[in-house]
Amino acid sequence: MTLPSQMRGLLLVGDGYTRTPSAAALEAMEPYLEPGSIAVPAPGPTQALIKVSLASINPSDIAFIKGQYGQPRVKGRPAGFEGVGVVVATGDDPYAKSLAGKRVAFATGVSNWGAWADYAVAEAASCIPLIDTVRDEDAAAMIVNPLTALAMFDIVREEGEKAFIMTAGASQLCKLIIGLAKEAGFRPIVTVRRDEQIPLLRDLGAAHVLNEKAANFEAVLRETMKAEQPRIFLDAVTGPLASTIFNAMPKRARWIVYGRLEAEPTVIREPGQLIFQHKRVEGFWLAEWMRQFRDRLGLAVLEAQKRFSDGRWSTDVTAVVPLDEAMARLPDELAKPNGKVFIKP
């Protein structure tokens, strides 16, 4: 196959990290990205070059382009951590070569050749050959949210308590976890910001859906914590909301932070709880989990594909935005609730 010499992409304007915190919302693209044309990259020995069919947008992508993620930006390279496409070239590694011509879900990781472009580079080990019954919309979001959902629900299972609590309850990730919990007989408690999200999440299997904006939120939260006694708190928000929830939780509670949607500082209201109630705060990063639990990764990938293929899981789509329209449209599309936004080269 003859490849073009140039490709389109949404290229990073900044380099490295920034020390200026900001909220997770993307107000405009221009401070962080610019459209451009660059040379099509060549894959390294253990890598694959993928012609991108669809690329997803996650909160981690927004944190990354703002310089607030755990990976430095490289100015002039495309952004975008995951997508779906067809492998059009590979390095000489035997496994990489076995992917040639296959449709794969992929994560770009530290390759610094992101998915918001015509072509992306990923390590072959970060490519998942797909079964035909998995839609592109599900495949493009196959890695970050599904694997995080399976990994974090394993934490819930291992803790043993049936009830657990999550912020950002209407997110795609939380919806996946709610589905897992319902099947296993667990009782997820979730927070939302809009009343209209409550019936949807109850129908999916949430035991309690609390509107954090309600006047009686703290009172209802305390009652729910007393009744359900959740030990695990999966938090994508941080800030005052998370502090309030953690403060209301029972002894031996674990606050597991995997995102930061709130720019406000996060405060431990009563540090004595860490000492005398044996509460603790920890982080979850999927990349680290994948390195630490390689023995679980293959089974998790297989389980995610099965769930998307048989309809137990499905990605809610807000919009599919052509690459050439992304600079103008993405901020408005990302502001809409309840679904994912994709970029189509």
mmCIF file of C-alpha atoms in Angstrom, residues 90-322:
data_model
loop_
_atom_site.group_PDB
_atom_site.id
_atom_site.type_symbol
_atom_site.label_atom_id
_atom_site.label_comp_id
_atom_site.label_asym_id
_atom_site.label_seq_id
_atom_site.Cartn_x
_atom_site.Cartn_y
_atom_site.Cartn_z
ATOM 1 C CA THR A 90 4.352 -1.974 11.032
ATOM 2 C CA GLY A 91 7.823 -2.433 12.400
ATOM 3 C CA ASP A 92 9.734 -5.705 12.154
ATOM 4 C CA ASP A 93 8.558 -7.163 15.457
ATOM 5 C CA PRO A 94 6.651 -10.428 14.761
ATOM 6 C CA TYR A 95 3.561 -9.420 16.713
ATOM 7 C CA ALA A 96 3.502 -5.982 15.095
ATOM 8 C CA LYS A 97 3.722 -7.597 11.652
ATOM 9 C CA SER A 98 0.822 -9.910 12.503
ATOM 10 C CA LEU A 99 -1.443 -6.848 12.825
ATOM 11 C CA ALA A 100 -0.936 -5.667 9.231
ATOM 12 C CA GLY A 101 -4.260 -5.069 7.502
ATOM 13 C CA LYS A 102 -6.308 -5.643 10.648
ATOM 14 C CA ARG A 103 -8.928 -3.354 12.151
ATOM 15 C CA VAL A 104 -7.805 -2.488 15.666
ATOM 16 C CA ALA A 105 -8.713 -0.419 18.668
ATOM 17 C CA PHE A 106 -5.570 1.353 19.804
ATOM 18 C CA ALA A 107 -4.062 3.568 22.477
ATOM 19 C CA THR A 108 -1.231 5.866 21.448
ATOM 20 C CA GLY A 109 0.299 6.013 24.936
ATOM 21 C CA VAL A 110 3.743 7.583 24.936
ATOM 22 C CA SER A 111 4.272 7.379 21.165
ATOM 23 C CA ASN A 112 3.360 11.090 20.918
ATOM 24 C CA TRP A 113 1.624 10.461 17.594
ATOM 25 C CA GLY A 114 -1.994 10.886 18.646
ATOM 26 C CA ALA A 115 -5.298 9.769 17.166
ATOM 27 C CA TRP A 116 -6.664 13.201 16.206
ATOM 28 C CA ALA A 117 -5.103 12.897 12.764
ATOM 29 C CA ASP A 118 -5.331 10.907 9.541
ATOM 30 C CA TYR A 119 -2.744 8.429 10.856
ATOM 31 C CA ALA A 120 -1.554 7.474 14.343
ATOM 32 C CA VAL A 121 1.309 5.430 15.761
ATOM 33 C CA ALA A 122 0.785 2.981 18.625
ATOM 34 C CA GLU A 123 2.784 0.220 20.226
ATOM 35 C CA ALA A 124 1.612 -3.106 18.831
ATOM 36 C CA ALA A 125 0.986 -4.252 22.408
ATOM 37 C CA SER A 126 -1.524 -1.391 22.728
ATOM 38 C CA CYS A 127 -3.529 -2.491 19.673
ATOM 39 C CA ILE A 128 -6.566 -4.754 20.035
ATOM 40 C CA PRO A 129 -7.640 -6.745 16.948
ATOM 41 C CA LEU A 130 -11.417 -6.394 16.743
ATOM 42 C CA ILE A 131 -14.231 -8.787 16.029
ATOM 43 C CA ASP A 132 -16.522 -7.665 13.209
ATOM 44 C CA THR A 133 -19.577 -7.155 15.429
ATOM 45 C CA VAL A 134 -17.984 -4.318 17.434
ATOM 46 C CA ARG A 135 -19.060 -0.922 16.053
ATOM 47 C CA ASP A 136 -16.469 1.762 15.318
ATOM 48 C CA GLU A 137 -18.128 4.001 17.933
ATOM 49 C CA ASP A 138 -17.542 1.323 20.567
ATOM 50 C CA ALA A 139 -14.106 0.331 19.279
ATOM 51 C CA ALA A 140 -12.837 3.928 19.304
ATOM 52 C CA ALA A 141 -13.650 4.047 23.022
ATOM 53 C CA MET A 142 -12.642 0.446 23.741
ATOM 54 C CA ILE A 143 -9.593 1.033 25.915
ATOM 55 C CA VAL A 144 -9.724 3.993 28.310
ATOM 56 C CA ASN A 145 -13.263 3.730 29.699
ATOM 57 C CA PRO A 146 -14.016 -0.017 29.373
ATOM 58 C CA LEU A 147 -10.721 -1.213 30.830
ATOM 59 C CA THR A 148 -10.933 1.392 33.596
ATOM 60 C CA ALA A 149 -14.482 0.238 34.370
ATOM 61 C CA LEU A 150 -13.455 -3.411 34.607
ATOM 62 C CA ALA A 151 -10.340 -2.623 36.646
ATOM 63 C CA MET A 152 -12.104 -0.363 39.131
ATOM 64 C CA PHE A 153 -15.047 -2.713 39.542
ATOM 65 C CA ASP A 154 -12.506 -5.398 40.455
ATOM 66 C CA ILE A 155 -11.455 -3.091 43.306
ATOM 67 C CA VAL A 156 -15.086 -2.841 44.412
ATOM 68 C CA ARG A 157 -15.498 -6.625 44.297
ATOM 69 C CA GLU A 158 -12.322 -7.224 46.270
ATOM 70 C CA GLU A 159 -13.424 -4.815 49.009
ATOM 71 C CA GLY A 160 -16.515 -6.952 49.515
ATOM 72 C CA GLU A 161 -19.125 -4.306 50.365
ATOM 73 C CA LYS A 162 -22.098 -4.287 48.001
ATOM 74 C CA ALA A 163 -22.540 -0.492 48.068
ATOM 75 C CA PHE A 164 -20.033 1.971 46.589
ATOM 76 C CA ILE A 165 -20.207 5.596 45.461
ATOM 77 C CA MET A 166 -19.111 7.409 42.283
ATOM 78 C CA THR A 167 -19.013 11.039 41.174
ATOM 79 C CA ALA A 168 -19.735 12.064 37.547
ATOM 80 C CA GLY A 169 -22.483 9.456 37.515
ATOM 81 C CA ALA A 170 -23.734 10.315 34.007
ATOM 82 C CA SER A 171 -20.308 9.812 32.407
ATOM 83 C CA GLN A 172 -19.788 6.973 29.957
ATOM 84 C CA LEU A 173 -17.381 5.309 32.387
ATOM 85 C CA CYS A 174 -19.841 5.351 35.276
ATOM 86 C CA LYS A 175 -22.592 3.962 33.058
ATOM 87 C CA LEU A 176 -20.348 1.004 32.221
ATOM 88 C CA ILE A 177 -19.611 0.409 35.910
ATOM 89 C CA ILE A 178 -23.310 0.664 36.803
ATOM 90 C CA GLY A 179 -23.996 -2.109 34.281
ATOM 91 C CA LEU A 180 -21.323 -4.330 35.825
ATOM 92 C CA ALA A 181 -22.652 -3.626 39.304
ATOM 93 C CA LYS A 182 -26.242 -4.423 38.397
ATOM 94 C CA GLU A 183 -25.268 -7.812 36.946
ATOM 95 C CA ALA A 184 -23.243 -8.695 40.049
ATOM 96 C CA GLY A 185 -25.844 -7.543 42.576
ATOM 97 C CA PHE A 186 -23.942 -4.474 43.801
ATOM 98 C CA ARG A 187 -25.521 -1.163 44.784
ATOM 99 C CA PRO A 188 -23.879 1.863 43.100
ATOM 100 C CA ILE A 189 -24.557 5.311 44.519
ATOM 101 C CA VAL A 190 -23.858 8.095 42.013
ATOM 102 C CA THR A 191 -23.888 11.881 41.958
ATOM 103 C CA VAL A 192 -25.110 14.032 39.063
ATOM 104 C CA ARG A 193 -25.643 17.716 38.348
ATOM 105 C CA ARG A 194 -29.043 17.577 36.614
ATOM 106 C CA ASP A 195 -32.384 16.104 37.691
ATOM 107 C CA GLU A 196 -33.076 14.830 34.172
ATOM 108 C CA GLN A 197 -30.132 12.423 34.507
ATOM 109 C CA ILE A 198 -31.665 10.672 37.522
ATOM 110 C CA PRO A 199 -34.229 8.354 35.841
ATOM 111 C CA LEU A 200 -31.737 7.258 33.162
ATOM 112 C CA LEU A 201 -29.200 6.126 35.741
ATOM 113 C CA ARG A 202 -31.815 4.455 37.916
ATOM 114 C CA ASP A 203 -32.985 2.498 34.879
ATOM 115 C CA LEU A 204 -29.392 1.395 34.240
ATOM 116 C CA GLY A 205 -29.128 0.018 37.779
ATOM 117 C CA ALA A 206 -27.986 2.775 40.153
ATOM 118 C CA ALA A 207 -29.351 2.192 43.665
ATOM 119 C CA HIS A 208 -29.240 5.909 44.516
ATOM 120 C CA VAL A 209 -28.783 8.967 42.282
ATOM 121 C CA LEU A 210 -28.044 12.174 44.201
ATOM 122 C CA ASN A 211 -28.153 15.633 42.619
ATOM 123 C CA GLU A 212 -25.167 17.488 44.031
ATOM 124 C CA LYS A 213 -26.878 20.808 43.217
ATOM 125 C CA ALA A 214 -29.983 20.044 45.314
ATOM 126 C CA ALA A 215 -30.507 22.148 48.443
ATOM 127 C CA ASN A 216 -30.753 19.036 50.618
ATOM 128 C CA PHE A 217 -27.825 17.201 49.014
ATOM 129 C CA GLU A 218 -25.671 16.943 52.145
ATOM 130 C CA ALA A 219 -28.560 15.710 54.278
ATOM 131 C CA VAL A 220 -29.548 13.074 51.704
ATOM 132 C CA LEU A 221 -25.892 12.092 51.313
ATOM 133 C CA ARG A 222 -25.480 11.519 55.064
ATOM 134 C CA GLU A 223 -28.670 9.435 55.193
ATOM 135 C CA THR A 224 -27.520 7.359 52.221
ATOM 136 C CA MET A 225 -24.051 6.801 53.673
ATOM 137 C CA LYS A 226 -25.555 5.699 56.991
ATOM 138 C CA ALA A 227 -27.954 3.276 55.304
ATOM 139 C CA GLU A 228 -25.588 1.792 52.692
ATOM 140 C CA GLN A 229 -22.161 2.010 54.403
ATOM 141 C CA PRO A 230 -20.090 2.171 51.187
ATOM 142 C CA ARG A 231 -16.338 1.679 51.599
ATOM 143 C CA ILE A 232 -15.199 2.518 48.043
ATOM 144 C CA PHE A 233 -15.436 6.016 46.547
ATOM 145 C CA LEU A 234 -14.526 6.226 42.822
ATOM 146 C CA ASP A 235 -13.931 9.906 42.128
ATOM 147 C CA ALA A 236 -13.462 11.726 38.824
ATOM 148 C CA VAL A 237 -14.281 15.194 40.173
ATOM 149 C CA THR A 238 -12.306 16.053 43.371
ATOM 150 C CA GLY A 239 -12.786 19.530 44.894
ATOM 151 C CA PRO A 240 -15.460 20.429 47.478
ATOM 152 C CA LEU A 241 -17.911 17.751 46.306
ATOM 153 C CA ALA A 242 -15.456 14.920 46.836
ATOM 154 C CA SER A 243 -14.386 16.326 50.208
ATOM 155 C CA THR A 244 -18.019 16.368 51.336
ATOM 156 C CA ILE A 245 -18.587 12.771 50.247
ATOM 157 C CA PHE A 246 -15.407 11.445 51.857
ATOM 158 C CA ASN A 247 -16.206 13.227 55.108
ATOM 159 C CA ALA A 248 -19.627 11.518 55.224
ATOM 160 C CA MET A 249 -18.296 8.011 54.527
ATOM 161 C CA PRO A 250 -17.865 5.351 57.226
ATOM 162 C CA LYS A 251 -14.676 3.985 58.761
ATOM 163 C CA ARG A 252 -12.107 2.315 56.484
ATOM 164 C CA ALA A 253 -13.387 4.219 53.437
ATOM 165 C CA ARG A 254 -11.096 4.355 50.378
ATOM 166 C CA TRP A 255 -11.213 7.488 48.219
ATOM 167 C CA ILE A 256 -9.860 6.470 44.799
ATOM 168 C CA VAL A 257 -9.135 9.469 42.572
ATOM 169 C CA TYR A 258 -8.938 8.829 38.818
ATOM 170 C CA GLY A 259 -9.704 12.296 37.414
ATOM 171 C CA ARG A 260 -9.914 15.968 38.243
ATOM 172 C CA LEU A 261 -12.925 17.635 36.652
ATOM 173 C CA GLU A 262 -13.014 20.342 39.327
ATOM 174 C CA ALA A 263 -10.334 23.052 39.364
ATOM 175 C CA GLU A 264 -11.000 24.119 42.969
ATOM 176 C CA PRO A 265 -8.619 22.819 45.659
ATOM 177 C CA THR A 266 -9.444 19.514 47.302
ATOM 178 C CA VAL A 267 -9.488 19.617 51.096
ATOM 179 C CA ILE A 268 -9.470 16.846 53.697
ATOM 180 C CA ARG A 269 -12.036 18.320 56.086
ATOM 181 C CA GLU A 270 -10.997 16.231 59.080
ATOM 182 C CA PRO A 271 -7.481 14.754 58.831
ATOM 183 C CA GLY A 272 -8.139 12.837 62.036
ATOM 184 C CA GLN A 273 -10.340 10.490 60.007
ATOM 185 C CA LEU A 274 -7.201 9.221 58.269
ATOM 186 C CA ILE A 275 -5.723 8.313 61.646
ATOM 187 C CA PHE A 276 -8.579 7.191 63.847
ATOM 188 C CA GLN A 277 -11.104 5.949 61.258
ATOM 189 C CA HIS A 278 -8.487 4.311 59.020
ATOM 190 C CA LYS A 279 -9.717 6.148 55.934
ATOM 191 C CA ARG A 280 -7.304 6.568 53.046
ATOM 192 C CA VAL A 281 -6.867 8.411 49.758
ATOM 193 C CA GLU A 282 -5.235 6.860 46.695
ATOM 194 C CA GLY A 283 -5.039 7.282 42.941
ATOM 195 C CA PHE A 284 -5.881 5.114 39.938
ATOM 196 C CA TRP A 285 -4.157 5.456 36.562
ATOM 197 C CA LEU A 286 -5.064 2.933 33.861
ATOM 198 C CA ALA A 287 -1.574 2.960 32.349
ATOM 199 C CA GLU A 288 -0.119 1.883 35.686
ATOM 200 C CA TRP A 289 -2.811 -0.776 36.171
ATOM 201 C CA MET A 290 -2.015 -2.221 32.727
ATOM 202 C CA ARG A 291 1.663 -2.465 33.661
ATOM 203 C CA GLN A 292 0.965 -3.944 37.092
ATOM 204 C CA PHE A 293 -1.730 -6.457 36.151
ATOM 205 C CA ARG A 294 -0.636 -7.774 32.769
ATOM 206 C CA ASP A 295 -2.151 -11.145 33.662
ATOM 207 C CA ARG A 296 -5.627 -9.549 33.858
ATOM 208 C CA LEU A 297 -5.328 -7.396 30.753
ATOM 209 C CA GLY A 298 -6.071 -10.052 28.137
ATOM 210 C CA LEU A 299 -9.212 -11.207 29.924
ATOM 211 C CA ALA A 300 -10.365 -7.610 30.399
ATOM 212 C CA VAL A 301 -9.934 -6.868 26.681
ATOM 213 C CA LEU A 302 -11.875 -10.005 25.755
ATOM 214 C CA GLU A 303 -14.650 -9.158 28.213
ATOM 215 C CA ALA A 304 -14.975 -5.602 26.876
ATOM 216 C CA GLN A 305 -15.286 -6.837 23.277
ATOM 217 C CA LYS A 306 -17.920 -9.399 24.265
ATOM 218 C CA ARG A 307 -19.981 -6.791 26.092
ATOM 219 C CA PHE A 308 -19.954 -4.338 23.195
ATOM 220 C CA SER A 309 -20.619 -7.110 20.695
ATOM 221 C CA ASP A 310 -23.657 -8.583 22.480
ATOM 222 C CA GLY A 311 -25.174 -5.227 23.453
ATOM 223 C CA ARG A 312 -24.670 -5.338 27.216
ATOM 224 C CA TRP A 313 -22.499 -2.260 26.756
ATOM 225 C CA SER A 314 -23.025 0.505 24.225
ATOM 226 C CA THR A 315 -21.358 3.877 23.744
ATOM 227 C CA ASP A 316 -23.748 6.821 23.879
ATOM 228 C CA VAL A 317 -22.773 9.156 21.026
ATOM 229 C CA THR A 318 -23.315 12.913 21.233
ATOM 230 C CA ALA A 319 -21.593 13.808 17.956
ATOM 231 C CA VAL A 320 -19.166 12.596 15.298
ATOM 232 C CA VAL A 321 -17.215 15.661 14.178
ATOM 233 C CA PRO A 322 -15.198 15.722 10.933
#
